[in-house]
PDB file of C-alpha atoms in Angstrom:
ATOM      1  CA  MET A 146     -18.758  -6.933 -14.196  1.00 68.00           C
ATOM      2  CA  ALA A 147     -18.460  -3.526 -15.700  1.00 75.00           C
ATOM      3  CA  THR A 148     -20.896  -2.275 -12.503  1.00 79.00           C
ATOM      4  CA  MET A 149     -19.655  -4.154  -9.824  1.00 84.00           C
ATOM      5  CA  GLN A 150     -16.067  -2.025 -10.419  1.00 88.00           C
ATOM      6  CA  ARG A 151     -17.117   0.449 -11.168  1.00 88.00           C
ATOM      7  CA  LEU A 152     -19.162   0.254  -8.004  1.00 90.00           C
ATOM      8  CA  GLN A 153     -15.760  -0.307  -5.966  1.00 92.00           C
ATOM      9  CA  ASN A 154     -13.321   2.261  -8.152  1.00 91.00           C
ATOM     10  CA  THR A 155     -16.055   4.999  -6.549  1.00 93.00           C
ATOM     11  CA  GLY A 156     -16.371   3.472  -3.654  1.00 93.00           C
ATOM     12  CA  LEU A 157     -12.257   3.803  -3.390  1.00 92.00           C
ATOM     13  CA  GLU A 158     -11.847   7.155  -3.882  1.00 91.00           C
ATOM     14  CA  LEU A 159     -14.521   8.008  -1.806  1.00 93.00           C
ATOM     15  CA  PHE A 160     -12.892   6.147   1.272  1.00 94.00           C
ATOM     16  CA  TYR A 161      -8.946   7.125   0.257  1.00 91.00           C
ATOM     17  CA  ALA A 162     -10.545  11.339  -0.268  1.00 90.00           C
ATOM     18  CA  GLN A 163     -13.368  10.614   2.724  1.00 93.00           C
ATOM     19  CA  GLY A 164     -12.397   8.415   5.419  1.00 94.00           C
ATOM     20  CA  TYR A 165     -14.566   5.516   5.767  1.00 96.00           C
ATOM     21  CA  TYR A 166     -16.156   6.858   8.981  1.00 96.00           C
ATOM     22  CA  ASP A 167     -16.718  10.306   6.723  1.00 96.00           C
ATOM     23  CA  THR A 168     -18.205   8.792   3.963  1.00 95.00           C
ATOM     24  CA  SER A 169     -22.187   8.253   4.342  1.00 95.00           C
ATOM     25  CA  ILE A 170     -24.355   5.809   2.050  1.00 93.00           C
ATOM     26  CA  ASP A 171     -25.693   8.544   0.617  1.00 94.00           C
ATOM     27  CA  ASP A 172     -22.501  10.027  -0.049  1.00 94.00           C
ATOM     28  CA  ILE A 173     -21.816   6.830  -2.508  1.00 93.00           C
ATOM     29  CA  LEU A 174     -25.417   6.074  -3.689  1.00 93.00           C
ATOM     30  CA  LYS A 175     -24.818  10.208  -4.728  1.00 94.00           C
ATOM     31  CA  LYS A 176     -21.558   9.846  -6.603  1.00 93.00           C
ATOM     32  CA  LEU A 177     -22.999   6.405  -7.982  1.00 90.00           C
ATOM     33  CA  ASP A 178     -26.389   7.874  -9.063  1.00 90.00           C
ATOM     34  CA  LEU A 179     -27.600   4.597  -7.565  1.00 89.00           C
ATOM     35  CA  SER A 180     -30.643   3.447  -5.782  1.00 92.00           C
ATOM     36  CA  LYS A 181     -30.924   1.909  -2.146  1.00 93.00           C
ATOM     37  CA  GLY A 182     -32.769  -0.969  -3.409  1.00 94.00           C
ATOM     38  CA  ALA A 183     -29.409  -1.228  -5.925  1.00 90.00           C
ATOM     39  CA  PHE A 184     -26.657  -0.601  -3.663  1.00 92.00           C
ATOM     40  CA  TYR A 185     -28.142  -3.262  -0.611  1.00 93.00           C
ATOM     41  CA  TYR A 186     -28.724  -5.653  -3.912  1.00 91.00           C
ATOM     42  CA  HIS A 187     -25.385  -5.957  -4.532  1.00 90.00           C
ATOM     43  CA  PHE A 188     -23.723  -5.540  -1.008  1.00 93.00           C
ATOM     44  CA  ASP A 189     -25.262  -6.408   2.681  1.00 95.00           C
ATOM     45  CA  SER A 190     -23.955  -2.954   4.362  1.00 95.00           C
ATOM     46  CA  LYS A 191     -21.572  -0.039   3.985  1.00 95.00           C
ATOM     47  CA  GLU A 192     -18.832  -2.640   5.929  1.00 96.00           C
ATOM     48  CA  ASP A 193     -19.369  -5.211   3.012  1.00 96.00           C
ATOM     49  CA  TYR A 194     -18.997  -2.698   0.285  1.00 95.00           C
ATOM     50  CA  PHE A 195     -15.459  -1.504   1.690  1.00 96.00           C
ATOM     51  CA  ILE A 196     -14.386  -5.613   2.933  1.00 96.00           C
ATOM     52  CA  GLN A 197     -14.932  -6.352  -0.461  1.00 94.00           C
ATOM     53  CA  ILE A 198     -12.781  -3.056  -1.715  1.00 95.00           C
ATOM     54  CA  ILE A 199     -10.254  -4.183   0.138  1.00 95.00           C
ATOM     55  CA  GLN A 200     -10.466  -7.904  -0.842  1.00 94.00           C
ATOM     56  CA  ASN A 201     -10.917  -7.515  -4.942  1.00 91.00           C
ATOM     57  CA  LEU A 202      -9.606  -3.756  -5.400  1.00 90.00           C
ATOM     58  CA  LEU A 203      -7.135  -2.652  -2.634  1.00 91.00           C
ATOM     59  CA  ALA A 204      -5.278  -5.703  -1.909  1.00 93.00           C
ATOM     60  CA  ARG A 205      -4.500  -5.901  -5.693  1.00 92.00           C
ATOM     61  CA  LYS A 206      -3.277  -2.214  -5.845  1.00 90.00           C
ATOM     62  CA  ILE A 207      -0.991  -3.159  -3.162  1.00 92.00           C
ATOM     63  CA  TYR A 208       0.518  -6.135  -5.142  1.00 94.00           C
ATOM     64  CA  SER A 209       0.926  -4.368  -8.715  1.00 92.00           C
ATOM     65  CA  THR A 210       2.646  -1.624  -6.263  1.00 92.00           C
ATOM     66  CA  LEU A 211       4.972  -2.923  -3.878  1.00 94.00           C
ATOM     67  CA  ILE A 212       5.061  -6.865  -4.258  1.00 94.00           C
ATOM     68  CA  GLU A 213       4.832  -7.638  -7.397  1.00 94.00           C
ATOM     69  CA  PRO A 214       7.952  -5.577  -8.381  1.00 95.00           C
ATOM     70  CA  ILE A 215      10.328  -6.526  -6.319  1.00 95.00           C
ATOM     71  CA  GLU A 216       9.825 -10.637  -6.837  1.00 91.00           C
ATOM     72  CA  GLY A 217      12.544 -12.057  -8.765  1.00 83.00           C
ATOM     73  CA  HIS A 218      16.495 -12.811  -8.376  1.00 77.00           C
ATOM     74  CA  ASP A 219      18.011  -9.679  -9.564  1.00 87.00           C
ATOM     75  CA  ASN A 220      19.225  -7.173  -6.822  1.00 94.00           C
ATOM     76  CA  PRO A 221      16.803  -7.227  -4.311  1.00 96.00           C
ATOM     77  CA  LEU A 222      18.093  -3.759  -3.421  1.00 96.00           C
ATOM     78  CA  THR A 223      18.095  -2.249  -6.718  1.00 96.00           C
ATOM     79  CA  LEU A 224      14.337  -4.205  -6.768  1.00 96.00           C
ATOM     80  CA  ILE A 225      13.034  -2.012  -4.012  1.00 97.00           C
ATOM     81  CA  THR A 226      14.712   0.678  -4.923  1.00 97.00           C
ATOM     82  CA  LYS A 227      13.099   0.853  -7.765  1.00 96.00           C
ATOM     83  CA  CYS A 228       9.960  -0.133  -6.582  1.00 95.00           C
ATOM     84  CA  PHE A 229       9.486   2.691  -4.031  1.00 96.00           C
ATOM     85  CA  ASP A 230      10.942   5.608  -6.678  1.00 95.00           C
ATOM     86  CA  ASP A 231       8.144   3.967  -8.695  1.00 94.00           C
ATOM     87  CA  ALA A 232       5.082   3.939  -6.467  1.00 91.00           C
ATOM     88  CA  MET A 233       6.303   7.300  -5.325  1.00 92.00           C
ATOM     89  CA  GLU A 234       6.844   9.195  -8.758  1.00 90.00           C
ATOM     90  CA  THR A 235       2.707   8.023  -9.025  1.00 84.00           C
ATOM     91  CA  ALA A 236       2.480  10.407  -5.757  1.00 81.00           C
ATOM     92  CA  VAL A 237       4.169  13.037  -6.761  1.00 83.00           C
ATOM     93  CA  HIS A 238       2.200  13.651  -9.494  1.00 75.00           C
ATOM     94  CA  ASN A 239      -1.635  13.361  -7.990  1.00 71.00           C
ATOM     95  CA  GLU A 240      -2.951  16.525  -6.429  1.00 59.00           C
ATOM     96  CA  MET A 241      -5.887  14.266  -5.188  1.00 58.00           C
ATOM     97  CA  ASP A 242      -2.657  12.554  -3.116  1.00 64.00           C
ATOM     98  CA  TYR A 243      -3.554  11.408   0.804  1.00 70.00           C
ATOM     99  CA  GLY A 244      -1.057   9.807   1.685  1.00 74.00           C
ATOM    100  CA  CYS A 245      -0.191   5.719   1.264  1.00 85.00           C
ATOM    101  CA  ILE A 246      -4.178   4.465   0.872  1.00 88.00           C
ATOM    102  CA  LEU A 247      -3.084   0.804   3.028  1.00 91.00           C
ATOM    103  CA  SER A 248      -1.631   3.135   5.893  1.00 91.00           C
ATOM    104  CA  ASN A 249      -4.559   5.441   6.099  1.00 91.00           C
ATOM    105  CA  PHE A 250      -7.170   2.632   6.684  1.00 94.00           C
ATOM    106  CA  LEU A 251      -4.632   0.948   8.933  1.00 94.00           C
ATOM    107  CA  THR A 252      -4.977   4.224  11.181  1.00 93.00           C
ATOM    108  CA  GLU A 253      -8.771   4.406  10.393  1.00 95.00           C
ATOM    109  CA  PHE A 254      -9.718   1.350  11.471  1.00 96.00           C
ATOM    110  CA  ASN A 255      -6.647   0.470  14.221  1.00 95.00           C
ATOM    111  CA  GLY A 256      -9.433  -0.398  17.785  1.00 95.00           C
ATOM    112  CA  LYS A 257     -12.562   0.493  15.389  1.00 96.00           C
ATOM    113  CA  ASN A 258     -13.306  -2.318  13.323  1.00 95.00           C
ATOM    114  CA  GLU A 259     -11.781  -5.130  13.918  1.00 96.00           C
ATOM    115  CA  VAL A 260     -12.935  -7.289  10.698  1.00 96.00           C
ATOM    116  CA  ILE A 261     -11.645  -4.497   8.657  1.00 96.00           C
ATOM    117  CA  MET A 262      -8.541  -4.391  10.411  1.00 96.00           C
ATOM    118  CA  ARG A 263      -8.258  -8.048   9.636  1.00 97.00           C
ATOM    119  CA  HIS A 264      -8.502  -7.794   6.558  1.00 96.00           C
ATOM    120  CA  LEU A 265      -6.112  -4.863   6.272  1.00 96.00           C
ATOM    121  CA  ASN A 266      -3.664  -6.876   8.098  1.00 96.00           C
ATOM    122  CA  GLU A 267      -4.019  -9.591   5.720  1.00 96.00           C
ATOM    123  CA  ILE A 268      -2.235  -7.180   3.039  1.00 95.00           C
ATOM    124  CA  VAL A 269       0.649  -6.312   5.273  1.00 96.00           C
ATOM    125  CA  THR A 270       1.327  -9.469   6.064  1.00 97.00           C
ATOM    126  CA  VAL A 271       2.000 -10.345   2.447  1.00 96.00           C
ATOM    127  CA  TRP A 272       3.747  -7.176   2.048  1.00 96.00           C
ATOM    128  CA  GLU A 273       5.893  -8.537   4.888  1.00 97.00           C
ATOM    129  CA  VAL A 274       6.000 -12.257   4.068  1.00 97.00           C
ATOM    130  CA  ASN A 275       7.414 -10.767   0.114  1.00 96.00           C
ATOM    131  CA  LEU A 276       9.842  -8.238   1.300  1.00 97.00           C
ATOM    132  CA  VAL A 277      11.362 -10.547   4.136  1.00 97.00           C
ATOM    133  CA  THR A 278      11.926 -13.392   1.488  1.00 96.00           C
ATOM    134  CA  THR A 279      13.050 -11.548  -1.076  1.00 96.00           C
ATOM    135  CA  LEU A 280      15.809 -10.067   1.221  1.00 97.00           C
ATOM    136  CA  GLN A 281      16.286 -13.456   2.458  1.00 96.00           C
ATOM    137  CA  LYS A 282      16.616 -14.282  -1.579  1.00 95.00           C
ATOM    138  CA  GLY A 283      19.342 -11.417  -1.583  1.00 95.00           C
ATOM    139  CA  LYS A 284      21.241 -12.640   1.083  1.00 95.00           C
ATOM    140  CA  PHE A 285      21.627 -16.521  -0.271  1.00 94.00           C
ATOM    141  CA  ASN A 286      22.677 -15.124  -3.522  1.00 94.00           C
ATOM    142  CA  GLY A 287      24.932 -12.897  -1.440  1.00 94.00           C
ATOM    143  CA  TYR A 288      23.579  -9.326  -2.486  1.00 96.00           C
ATOM    144  CA  LEU A 289      22.929  -8.847   0.964  1.00 96.00           C
ATOM    145  CA  ASP A 290      25.708  -8.884   4.236  1.00 96.00           C
ATOM    146  CA  ARG A 291      24.902 -12.111   6.031  1.00 94.00           C
ATOM    147  CA  HIS A 292      24.361 -10.148   9.264  1.00 96.00           C
ATOM    148  CA  VAL A 293      21.439  -8.036   7.645  1.00 97.00           C
ATOM    149  CA  ASP A 294      18.191  -9.094   9.940  1.00 98.00           C
ATOM    150  CA  CYS A 295      15.502  -9.756   7.354  1.00 97.00           C
ATOM    151  CA  GLU A 296      12.380  -8.818   9.346  1.00 98.00           C
ATOM    152  CA  ALA A 297      13.801  -6.018  10.662  1.00 98.00           C
ATOM    153  CA  ALA A 298      15.089  -4.345   7.476  1.00 98.00           C
ATOM    154  CA  ALA A 299      11.586  -5.368   6.562  1.00 98.00           C
ATOM    155  CA  THR A 300       9.609  -3.771   9.240  1.00 98.00           C
ATOM    156  CA  PHE A 301      12.713  -0.446   8.756  1.00 98.00           C
ATOM    157  CA  LEU A 302      11.324  -0.525   4.910  1.00 98.00           C
ATOM    158  CA  MET A 303       7.649  -0.728   5.578  1.00 96.00           C
ATOM    159  CA  SER A 304       7.181   1.450   8.270  1.00 96.00           C
ATOM    160  CA  SER A 305       9.304   4.449   6.049  1.00 96.00           C
ATOM    161  CA  TYR A 306       7.680   3.850   3.074  1.00 95.00           C
ATOM    162  CA  PHE A 307       4.450   4.760   4.988  1.00 94.00           C
ATOM    163  CA  GLY A 308       5.314   7.736   6.483  1.00 93.00           C
ATOM    164  CA  VAL A 309       7.007   9.419   3.644  1.00 93.00           C
ATOM    165  CA  ARG A 310       4.016   8.482   1.668  1.00 91.00           C
ATOM    166  CA  THR A 311       2.238  10.891   4.419  1.00 89.00           C
ATOM    167  CA  LEU A 312       4.907  13.434   4.464  1.00 90.00           C
ATOM    168  CA  MET A 313       4.455  13.726   0.320  1.00 89.00           C
ATOM    169  CA  THR A 314       0.918  14.835   1.028  1.00 87.00           C
ATOM    170  CA  SER A 315       1.846  18.372   2.598  1.00 82.00           C
ATOM    171  CA  ALA A 316       4.303  20.697   0.392  1.00 80.00           C
ATOM    172  CA  ALA A 317       7.399  19.683  -2.136  1.00 88.00           C
ATOM    173  CA  PRO A 318       6.677  16.231  -2.753  1.00 90.00           C
ATOM    174  CA  SER A 319       8.601  15.487  -4.879  1.00 92.00           C
ATOM    175  CA  ALA A 320      11.350  17.118  -2.589  1.00 94.00           C
ATOM    176  CA  LYS A 321      10.527  14.631   0.034  1.00 94.00           C
ATOM    177  CA  LYS A 322      10.703  12.096  -2.944  1.00 95.00           C
ATOM    178  CA  TYR A 323      13.767  13.214  -3.696  1.00 96.00           C
ATOM    179  CA  ARG A 324      15.421  12.922  -0.461  1.00 97.00           C
ATOM    180  CA  PHE A 325      13.918   9.966   1.217  1.00 97.00           C
ATOM    181  CA  MET A 326      15.116   8.231  -1.913  1.00 97.00           C
ATOM    182  CA  SER A 327      18.659   9.497  -1.115  1.00 98.00           C
ATOM    183  CA  GLN A 328      18.839   7.926   2.205  1.00 98.00           C
ATOM    184  CA  LEU A 329      17.170   4.594   1.054  1.00 98.00           C
ATOM    185  CA  ARG A 330      20.045   4.285  -1.341  1.00 97.00           C
ATOM    186  CA  GLN A 331      22.638   5.036   2.092  1.00 98.00           C
ATOM    187  CA  TYR A 332      20.482   2.776   4.233  1.00 98.00           C
ATOM    188  CA  PHE A 333      20.767   0.114   1.070  1.00 97.00           C
ATOM    189  CA  LYS A 334      24.837   0.408   1.046  1.00 96.00           C
ATOM    190  CA  SER A 335      25.017  -0.345   4.690  1.00 96.00           C
ATOM    191  CA  ILE A 336      23.091  -3.692   3.979  1.00 97.00           C
ATOM    192  CA  GLU A 337      25.272  -5.363   0.736  1.00 96.00           C
ATOM    193  CA  ALA A 338      27.591  -7.814   1.502  1.00 94.00           C
ATOM    194  CA  LYS A 339      30.590  -5.886   1.158  1.00 85.00           C
ATOM    195  CA  SER A 340      31.585  -8.299  -2.389  1.00 70.00           C
ATOM    196  CA  VAL A 341      28.919  -6.081  -3.654  1.00 50.00           C
ATOM    197  CA  ASN A 342      30.485  -2.725  -2.235  1.00 49.00           C
ATOM    198  CA  SER A 343      33.856  -3.103  -4.232  1.00 47.00           C
TER     199      SER A 343
END
């Protein structure tokens, strides 16, 4: 189990840093100090290896970073604000940041590998459904204005998060995070229920 964890963690690091198509089996074997026979004992192919990484690591990482923190019955706008703030703070302090890992892989595989895209899109769908449900609960509990389109708000939140994480890979990630969070708070003020504003 520990070996499989090491194989998958190392693979995720390599694919995140170099991209799937720019990472060869030889790169993986060298980084892991592993023989081809040992690799193929555990995995049928590079694609199988990557899919297992998606299912076992990436899905859990997205769940623990972007889904679990917004579950609950508190004000969803407060929960989402804290969730995004915490997720981006980790990136601010990571010199090896290459953007949102899920967004990067969606971009890399779009139109190139339907099997992997299906697995990645499952993660996106779970995040989207969770955001919509959280916003709908907030609307029902009187935190959001009754006219808010929760599906549209979720799409906006997801795409803006993907975008800012990409922008944070260049200069001044802390400043970009600050500006994004400031505008996110302004957006949330515009969709709050009027009684919450007062």
